[in-house]
Amino acid sequence: GAGVSQTPSNKVTEKGKYVELRCDPISGHTALYWYRQSLGQGPEFLIYFQGTGAADDSGLPNDRFFAVRPEGSVSTLKIQRTERGDSAVYLCASSLSDRGADSPLHFGNGTRLTVT
Amino acid sequence: QKEVEQDPGPLSVPEGAIVSLNCTYSNSAFQYFMWYRQYSRKGPELLMYTYSSGNKEDGRFTAQVDKSSKYISLFIRDSQPSDSATYLCAIRVWRSGGYQKVTFGTGTKLQVIP
């Protein structure tokens, strides 16, 4: 079946601009996560959604970052007034919401954001 | 102190070699350990997981956890060029509210030379 889909795969923007990154999770997965992966680093947690609500946004670096999931499926990560330090790969993952061992995170291939 | 520490490498080995990848973690309460593999320009994919001390084997891959020393390892036997990727160790914690918080190491970049 289809995996997690992220669009665009690449985004180049100028410093100060606004960007939106989209994530389409696996059908039936109610849990959705955003991670950020800088060059040479592992993914770092940004925000978690259970259904439509953001249950944990403790990883968002500042108030320029915001994410929504209005219908409990597709999610959009929004970054205002982009800075060069925001350049990274933004990964989305989804999982089943139960606590079973068979609910690993399934990642998309990410959006590579470059702020010039 | 980071929750998970991992040597970033890079690590270069000849085809057929045994590869050993290692991580340490800081909190003895951690119980769930995972290894993800990430090919270039792709998302991480779960390779193996374990929640107890000892070894877990899956084909050419063996995951090992030593909770007394807070050390986790991944061994790859008969390494193949297709194993060339970045390997990320990770710990998973279940949060109140019933969701998982996964913390990753920095990843070790492995190259298997034919």
PDB file of C-alpha atoms in Angstrom:
ATOM      1  CA  GLY A   1       0.000   0.000   0.000  1.00  0.00           C
ATOM      2  CA  ALA A   2       0.958   3.645  -0.185  1.00  0.00           C
ATOM      3  CA  GLY A   3       3.419   4.952   2.342  1.00  0.00           C
ATOM      4  CA  VAL A   4       3.730   8.381   3.896  1.00  0.00           C
ATOM      5  CA  SER A   5       3.799  11.014   1.173  1.00  0.00           C
ATOM      6  CA  GLN A   6       5.491  14.388   1.582  1.00  0.00           C
ATOM      7  CA  THR A   7       5.376  17.302  -0.804  1.00  0.00           C
ATOM      8  CA  PRO A   8       7.278  19.058  -2.124  1.00  0.00           C
ATOM      9  CA  SER A   9      10.371  16.875  -2.067  1.00  0.00           C
ATOM     10  CA  ASN A  10      12.538  19.972  -2.367  1.00  0.00           C
ATOM     11  CA  LYS A  11      11.827  23.589  -1.516  1.00  0.00           C
ATOM     12  CA  VAL A  12      14.150  26.530  -1.997  1.00  0.00           C
ATOM     13  CA  THR A  13      13.037  29.816  -0.509  1.00  0.00           C
ATOM     14  CA  GLU A  14      14.497  33.182   0.344  1.00  0.00           C
ATOM     15  CA  LYS A  15      15.166  34.288   3.874  1.00  0.00           C
ATOM     16  CA  GLY A  16      12.081  35.917   5.348  1.00  0.00           C
ATOM     17  CA  LYS A  17       9.566  34.053   3.201  1.00  0.00           C
ATOM     18  CA  TYR A  18       6.743  31.793   4.380  1.00  0.00           C
ATOM     19  CA  VAL A  19       6.670  28.083   3.500  1.00  0.00           C
ATOM     20  CA  GLU A  20       4.220  25.218   3.871  1.00  0.00           C
ATOM     21  CA  LEU A  21       5.234  21.572   3.890  1.00  0.00           C
ATOM     22  CA  ARG A  22       2.606  18.878   3.397  1.00  0.00           C
ATOM     23  CA  CYS A  23       2.355  15.372   4.797  1.00  0.00           C
ATOM     24  CA  ASP A  24      -0.131  12.686   3.757  1.00  0.00           C
ATOM     25  CA  PRO A  25       0.060   9.804   6.283  1.00  0.00           C
ATOM     26  CA  ILE A  26      -0.702   6.148   5.758  1.00  0.00           C
ATOM     27  CA  SER A  27      -4.440   5.584   5.607  1.00  0.00           C
ATOM     28  CA  GLY A  28      -5.791   4.585   9.010  1.00  0.00           C
ATOM     29  CA  HIS A  29      -2.838   5.939  10.984  1.00  0.00           C
ATOM     30  CA  THR A  30      -4.167   8.351  13.576  1.00  0.00           C
ATOM     31  CA  ALA A  31      -0.794   9.320  15.034  1.00  0.00           C
ATOM     32  CA  LEU A  32       1.313  11.774  13.032  1.00  0.00           C
ATOM     33  CA  TYR A  33       4.734  13.189  13.849  1.00  0.00           C
ATOM     34  CA  TRP A  34       6.987  15.836  12.384  1.00  0.00           C
ATOM     35  CA  TYR A  35      10.758  15.587  12.745  1.00  0.00           C
ATOM     36  CA  ARG A  36      13.589  17.767  11.509  1.00  0.00           C
ATOM     37  CA  GLN A  37      16.905  16.343  10.361  1.00  0.00           C
ATOM     38  CA  SER A  38      19.864  18.653   9.960  1.00  0.00           C
ATOM     39  CA  LEU A  39      22.915  17.605   7.967  1.00  0.00           C
ATOM     40  CA  GLY A  40      24.889  14.902   9.762  1.00  0.00           C
ATOM     41  CA  GLN A  41      22.326  14.602  12.562  1.00  0.00           C
ATOM     42  CA  GLY A  42      19.561  12.230  13.489  1.00  0.00           C
ATOM     43  CA  PRO A  43      15.923  13.283  13.231  1.00  0.00           C
ATOM     44  CA  GLU A  44      14.742  15.582  16.038  1.00  0.00           C
ATOM     45  CA  PHE A  45      11.159  15.575  17.244  1.00  0.00           C
ATOM     46  CA  LEU A  46       9.054  18.651  16.485  1.00  0.00           C
ATOM     47  CA  ILE A  47       5.371  17.894  17.075  1.00  0.00           C
ATOM     48  CA  TYR A  48       2.903  15.041  17.515  1.00  0.00           C
ATOM     49  CA  PHE A  49      -0.752  14.883  16.457  1.00  0.00           C
ATOM     50  CA  GLN A  50      -3.329  12.403  17.662  1.00  0.00           C
ATOM     51  CA  GLY A  51      -6.252  12.922  15.332  1.00  0.00           C
ATOM     52  CA  THR A  52      -6.757  16.631  14.768  1.00  0.00           C
ATOM     53  CA  GLY A  53      -5.100  17.926  17.911  1.00  0.00           C
ATOM     54  CA  ALA A  54      -1.445  18.650  18.593  1.00  0.00           C
ATOM     55  CA  ALA A  55      -0.851  16.627  21.743  1.00  0.00           C
ATOM     56  CA  ASP A  56       2.827  17.510  22.072  1.00  0.00           C
ATOM     57  CA  ASP A  57       4.458  20.490  20.369  1.00  0.00           C
ATOM     58  CA  SER A  58       7.419  20.672  22.730  1.00  0.00           C
ATOM     59  CA  GLY A  59       9.933  20.233  19.903  1.00  0.00           C
ATOM     60  CA  LEU A  60       8.916  23.263  17.861  1.00  0.00           C
ATOM     61  CA  PRO A  61      11.940  25.584  18.074  1.00  0.00           C
ATOM     62  CA  ASN A  62      10.026  28.878  18.261  1.00  0.00           C
ATOM     63  CA  ASP A  63       6.748  30.547  17.365  1.00  0.00           C
ATOM     64  CA  ARG A  64       7.661  30.851  13.698  1.00  0.00           C
ATOM     65  CA  PHE A  65       6.830  27.161  13.401  1.00  0.00           C
ATOM     66  CA  PHE A  66       3.244  25.958  13.391  1.00  0.00           C
ATOM     67  CA  ALA A  67       1.500  22.777  12.249  1.00  0.00           C
ATOM     68  CA  VAL A  68      -2.106  21.823  11.618  1.00  0.00           C
ATOM     69  CA  ARG A  69      -4.062  18.681  10.878  1.00  0.00           C
ATOM     70  CA  PRO A  70      -7.627  19.960  10.441  1.00  0.00           C
ATOM     71  CA  GLU A  71      -9.346  16.734   9.390  1.00  0.00           C
ATOM     72  CA  GLY A  72      -7.146  14.236  11.190  1.00  0.00           C
ATOM     73  CA  SER A  73      -5.371  13.074   8.061  1.00  0.00           C
ATOM     74  CA  VAL A  74      -3.169  15.433   6.012  1.00  0.00           C
ATOM     75  CA  SER A  75      -0.917  17.721   8.018  1.00  0.00           C
ATOM     76  CA  THR A  76       0.824  20.942   7.058  1.00  0.00           C
ATOM     77  CA  LEU A  77       3.928  22.325   8.736  1.00  0.00           C
ATOM     78  CA  LYS A  78       4.126  26.071   8.362  1.00  0.00           C
ATOM     79  CA  ILE A  79       7.237  28.179   8.828  1.00  0.00           C
ATOM     80  CA  GLN A  80       7.024  31.965   8.911  1.00  0.00           C
ATOM     81  CA  ARG A  81       9.873  34.422   8.281  1.00  0.00           C
ATOM     82  CA  THR A  82      12.252  31.639   7.339  1.00  0.00           C
ATOM     83  CA  GLU A  83      15.872  31.862   8.423  1.00  0.00           C
ATOM     84  CA  ARG A  84      18.945  30.178   6.953  1.00  0.00           C
ATOM     85  CA  GLY A  85      19.152  28.046  10.074  1.00  0.00           C
ATOM     86  CA  ASP A  86      15.803  26.480   9.170  1.00  0.00           C
ATOM     87  CA  SER A  87      17.484  24.672   6.256  1.00  0.00           C
ATOM     88  CA  ALA A  88      17.076  20.951   6.913  1.00  0.00           C
ATOM     89  CA  VAL A  89      15.095  17.908   5.865  1.00  0.00           C
ATOM     90  CA  TYR A  90      11.642  17.907   7.416  1.00  0.00           C
ATOM     91  CA  LEU A  91      10.372  14.382   7.951  1.00  0.00           C
ATOM     92  CA  CYS A  92       6.833  13.277   8.612  1.00  0.00           C
ATOM     93  CA  ALA A  93       5.970   9.928  10.192  1.00  0.00           C
ATOM     94  CA  SER A  94       2.737   8.171  11.034  1.00  0.00           C
ATOM     95  CA  SER A  95       1.814   5.194  13.150  1.00  0.00           C
ATOM     96  CA  LEU A  96      -1.115   3.306  14.576  1.00  0.00           C
ATOM     97  CA  SER A  97      -2.088   4.801  17.885  1.00  0.00           C
ATOM     98  CA  ASP A  98      -1.971   1.684  20.011  1.00  0.00           C
ATOM     99  CA  ARG A  99       0.942   0.788  22.260  1.00  0.00           C
ATOM    100  CA  GLY A 100       1.727  -2.479  20.553  1.00  0.00           C
ATOM    101  CA  ALA A 101       5.185  -3.361  19.343  1.00  0.00           C
ATOM    102  CA  ASP A 102       3.829  -3.440  15.821  1.00  0.00           C
ATOM    103  CA  SER A 103       3.182   0.288  15.704  1.00  0.00           C
ATOM    104  CA  PRO A 104       6.522   1.627  14.566  1.00  0.00           C
ATOM    105  CA  LEU A 105       6.950   5.003  12.968  1.00  0.00           C
ATOM    106  CA  HIS A 106       6.640   4.958   9.180  1.00  0.00           C
ATOM    107  CA  PHE A 107       8.545   7.858   7.673  1.00  0.00           C
ATOM    108  CA  GLY A 108       8.111   9.712   4.427  1.00  0.00           C
ATOM    109  CA  ASN A 109      11.116  10.708   2.344  1.00  0.00           C
ATOM    110  CA  GLY A 110      11.039  14.226   3.680  1.00  0.00           C
ATOM    111  CA  THR A 111      11.032  17.745   2.285  1.00  0.00           C
ATOM    112  CA  ARG A 112      14.487  19.192   1.819  1.00  0.00           C
ATOM    113  CA  LEU A 113      14.166  22.887   2.695  1.00  0.00           C
ATOM    114  CA  THR A 114      16.894  25.311   1.674  1.00  0.00           C
ATOM    115  CA  VAL A 115      16.688  28.916   2.807  1.00  0.00           C
ATOM    116  CA  THR A 116      18.963  31.225   0.811  1.00  0.00           C
TER     117      THR A 116
ATOM    118  CA  GLN B   1      24.037  14.865  28.167  1.00  0.00           C
ATOM    119  CA  LYS B   2      22.245  13.551  25.099  1.00  0.00           C
ATOM    120  CA  GLU B   3      19.783  10.715  25.643  1.00  0.00           C
ATOM    121  CA  VAL B   4      21.398   8.666  22.889  1.00  0.00           C
ATOM    122  CA  GLU B   5      25.020   8.947  21.759  1.00  0.00           C
ATOM    123  CA  GLN B   6      26.300   7.441  18.529  1.00  0.00           C
ATOM    124  CA  ASP B   7      29.618   7.614  16.708  1.00  0.00           C
ATOM    125  CA  PRO B   8      28.855   9.329  13.368  1.00  0.00           C
ATOM    126  CA  GLY B   9      31.616   7.511  11.473  1.00  0.00           C
ATOM    127  CA  PRO B  10      31.890   7.288   8.527  1.00  0.00           C
ATOM    128  CA  LEU B  11      32.670   3.603   8.543  1.00  0.00           C
ATOM    129  CA  SER B  12      34.051   1.917   5.436  1.00  0.00           C
ATOM    130  CA  VAL B  13      34.373  -1.870   5.198  1.00  0.00           C
ATOM    131  CA  PRO B  14      35.010  -4.424   2.433  1.00  0.00           C
ATOM    132  CA  GLU B  15      32.174  -6.585   1.196  1.00  0.00           C
ATOM    133  CA  GLY B  16      31.688  -9.660   3.375  1.00  0.00           C
ATOM    134  CA  ALA B  17      33.019  -8.032   6.551  1.00  0.00           C
ATOM    135  CA  ILE B  18      31.245  -8.102   9.897  1.00  0.00           C
ATOM    136  CA  VAL B  19      30.080  -4.634  10.873  1.00  0.00           C
ATOM    137  CA  SER B  20      29.570  -3.474  14.437  1.00  0.00           C
ATOM    138  CA  LEU B  21      27.567  -0.303  15.122  1.00  0.00           C
ATOM    139  CA  ASN B  22      27.190   1.003  18.657  1.00  0.00           C
ATOM    140  CA  CYS B  23      25.271   3.481  20.775  1.00  0.00           C
ATOM    141  CA  THR B  24      25.080   4.405  24.422  1.00  0.00           C
ATOM    142  CA  TYR B  25      22.070   5.818  26.215  1.00  0.00           C
ATOM    143  CA  SER B  26      21.749   7.840  29.365  1.00  0.00           C
ATOM    144  CA  ASN B  27      18.583   6.769  31.162  1.00  0.00           C
ATOM    145  CA  SER B  28      18.416   3.314  32.671  1.00  0.00           C
ATOM    146  CA  ALA B  29      14.603   3.534  32.550  1.00  0.00           C
ATOM    147  CA  PHE B  30      14.625   3.247  28.765  1.00  0.00           C
ATOM    148  CA  GLN B  31      13.194  -0.083  27.723  1.00  0.00           C
ATOM    149  CA  TYR B  32      12.570  -0.024  24.000  1.00  0.00           C
ATOM    150  CA  PHE B  33      15.463   0.121  21.559  1.00  0.00           C
ATOM    151  CA  MET B  34      15.419   0.338  17.802  1.00  0.00           C
ATOM    152  CA  TRP B  35      17.667   0.512  14.786  1.00  0.00           C
ATOM    153  CA  TYR B  36      16.600   2.444  11.712  1.00  0.00           C
ATOM    154  CA  ARG B  37      18.306   2.383   8.333  1.00  0.00           C
ATOM    155  CA  GLN B  38      18.301   5.487   6.140  1.00  0.00           C
ATOM    156  CA  TYR B  39      19.375   5.448   2.527  1.00  0.00           C
ATOM    157  CA  SER B  40      20.502   8.692   0.920  1.00  0.00           C
ATOM    158  CA  ARG B  41      17.612  11.092   0.323  1.00  0.00           C
ATOM    159  CA  LYS B  42      15.115   8.662   1.845  1.00  0.00           C
ATOM    160  CA  GLY B  43      13.280   8.528   5.143  1.00  0.00           C
ATOM    161  CA  PRO B  44      14.426   6.231   7.942  1.00  0.00           C
ATOM    162  CA  GLU B  45      12.962   2.715   7.915  1.00  0.00           C
ATOM    163  CA  LEU B  46      12.734   0.450  10.933  1.00  0.00           C
ATOM    164  CA  LEU B  47      15.262  -2.361  10.780  1.00  0.00           C
ATOM    165  CA  MET B  48      14.989  -4.025  14.165  1.00  0.00           C
ATOM    166  CA  TYR B  49      13.641  -3.404  17.635  1.00  0.00           C
ATOM    167  CA  THR B  50      14.129  -5.014  21.011  1.00  0.00           C
ATOM    168  CA  TYR B  51      12.894  -4.345  24.534  1.00  0.00           C
ATOM    169  CA  SER B  52      15.046  -6.634  26.594  1.00  0.00           C
ATOM    170  CA  SER B  53      18.655  -7.331  27.246  1.00  0.00           C
ATOM    171  CA  GLY B  54      20.363  -9.909  25.085  1.00  0.00           C
ATOM    172  CA  ASN B  55      20.411 -10.587  21.392  1.00  0.00           C
ATOM    173  CA  LYS B  56      17.769 -10.522  18.693  1.00  0.00           C
ATOM    174  CA  GLU B  57      18.593 -11.934  15.303  1.00  0.00           C
ATOM    175  CA  ASP B  58      16.989 -11.314  11.909  1.00  0.00           C
ATOM    176  CA  GLY B  59      18.845 -12.787   8.962  1.00  0.00           C
ATOM    177  CA  ARG B  60      22.252 -11.143   8.706  1.00  0.00           C
ATOM    178  CA  PHE B  61      21.378  -8.585  11.387  1.00  0.00           C
ATOM    179  CA  THR B  62      21.720  -8.964  15.161  1.00  0.00           C
ATOM    180  CA  ALA B  63      20.630  -6.338  17.671  1.00  0.00           C
ATOM    181  CA  GLN B  64      22.160  -6.516  21.123  1.00  0.00           C
ATOM    182  CA  VAL B  65      21.255  -4.630  24.284  1.00  0.00           C
ATOM    183  CA  ASP B  66      23.314  -4.514  27.456  1.00  0.00           C
ATOM    184  CA  LYS B  67      21.227  -2.666  30.014  1.00  0.00           C
ATOM    185  CA  SER B  68      23.895  -2.901  32.718  1.00  0.00           C
ATOM    186  CA  SER B  69      26.239  -0.738  30.672  1.00  0.00           C
ATOM    187  CA  LYS B  70      23.484   1.110  28.738  1.00  0.00           C
ATOM    188  CA  TYR B  71      24.959  -0.022  25.466  1.00  0.00           C
ATOM    189  CA  ILE B  72      23.159  -1.056  22.269  1.00  0.00           C
ATOM    190  CA  SER B  73      24.747  -2.620  19.222  1.00  0.00           C
ATOM    191  CA  LEU B  74      23.867  -3.722  15.721  1.00  0.00           C
ATOM    192  CA  PHE B  75      25.931  -6.376  13.990  1.00  0.00           C
ATOM    193  CA  ILE B  76      25.761  -7.009  10.262  1.00  0.00           C
ATOM    194  CA  ARG B  77      27.227 -10.272   8.996  1.00  0.00           C
ATOM    195  CA  ASP B  78      28.425 -10.816   5.435  1.00  0.00           C
ATOM    196  CA  SER B  79      27.953  -7.127   4.668  1.00  0.00           C
ATOM    197  CA  GLN B  80      26.794  -6.235   1.167  1.00  0.00           C
ATOM    198  CA  PRO B  81      27.143  -3.042  -0.901  1.00  0.00           C
ATOM    199  CA  SER B  82      23.355  -2.692  -0.560  1.00  0.00           C
ATOM    200  CA  ASP B  83      23.887  -2.263   3.205  1.00  0.00           C
ATOM    201  CA  SER B  84      25.573   1.082   2.522  1.00  0.00           C
ATOM    202  CA  ALA B  85      23.393   3.573   4.376  1.00  0.00           C
ATOM    203  CA  THR B  86      23.191   5.564   7.586  1.00  0.00           C
ATOM    204  CA  TYR B  87      22.184   3.511  10.614  1.00  0.00           C
ATOM    205  CA  LEU B  88      20.314   5.316  13.376  1.00  0.00           C
ATOM    206  CA  CYS B  89      19.885   3.913  16.847  1.00  0.00           C
ATOM    207  CA  ALA B  90      16.826   5.096  18.707  1.00  0.00           C
ATOM    208  CA  ILE B  91      14.996   4.737  21.988  1.00  0.00           C
ATOM    209  CA  ARG B  92      11.243   4.792  22.316  1.00  0.00           C
ATOM    210  CA  VAL B  93       9.354   6.007  25.345  1.00  0.00           C
ATOM    211  CA  TRP B  94       5.594   5.835  25.741  1.00  0.00           C
ATOM    212  CA  ARG B  95       4.183   9.101  27.004  1.00  0.00           C
ATOM    213  CA  SER B  96       1.091   9.625  29.125  1.00  0.00           C
ATOM    214  CA  GLY B  97      -1.635  10.180  26.568  1.00  0.00           C
ATOM    215  CA  GLY B  98      -0.590   6.998  24.767  1.00  0.00           C
ATOM    216  CA  TYR B  99       1.919   8.155  22.182  1.00  0.00           C
ATOM    217  CA  GLN B 100       5.500   7.268  21.484  1.00  0.00           C
ATOM    218  CA  LYS B 101       8.422   9.677  21.702  1.00  0.00           C
ATOM    219  CA  VAL B 102      11.320   8.368  19.645  1.00  0.00           C
ATOM    220  CA  THR B 103      14.758   9.892  20.207  1.00  0.00           C
ATOM    221  CA  PHE B 104      17.445   9.195  17.624  1.00  0.00           C
ATOM    222  CA  GLY B 105      21.202   9.101  17.728  1.00  0.00           C
ATOM    223  CA  THR B 106      23.174  11.077  15.171  1.00  0.00           C
ATOM    224  CA  GLY B 107      23.499   8.051  12.869  1.00  0.00           C
ATOM    225  CA  THR B 108      26.566   6.179  11.596  1.00  0.00           C
ATOM    226  CA  LYS B 109      27.231   6.323   7.883  1.00  0.00           C
ATOM    227  CA  LEU B 110      28.323   2.929   6.570  1.00  0.00           C
ATOM    228  CA  GLN B 111      29.904   2.218   3.211  1.00  0.00           C
ATOM    229  CA  VAL B 112      30.452  -1.370   2.058  1.00  0.00           C
ATOM    230  CA  ILE B 113      33.001  -1.512  -0.722  1.00  0.00           C
ATOM    231  CA  PRO B 114      32.620  -4.275  -3.362  1.00  0.00           C
TER     232      PRO B 114
END
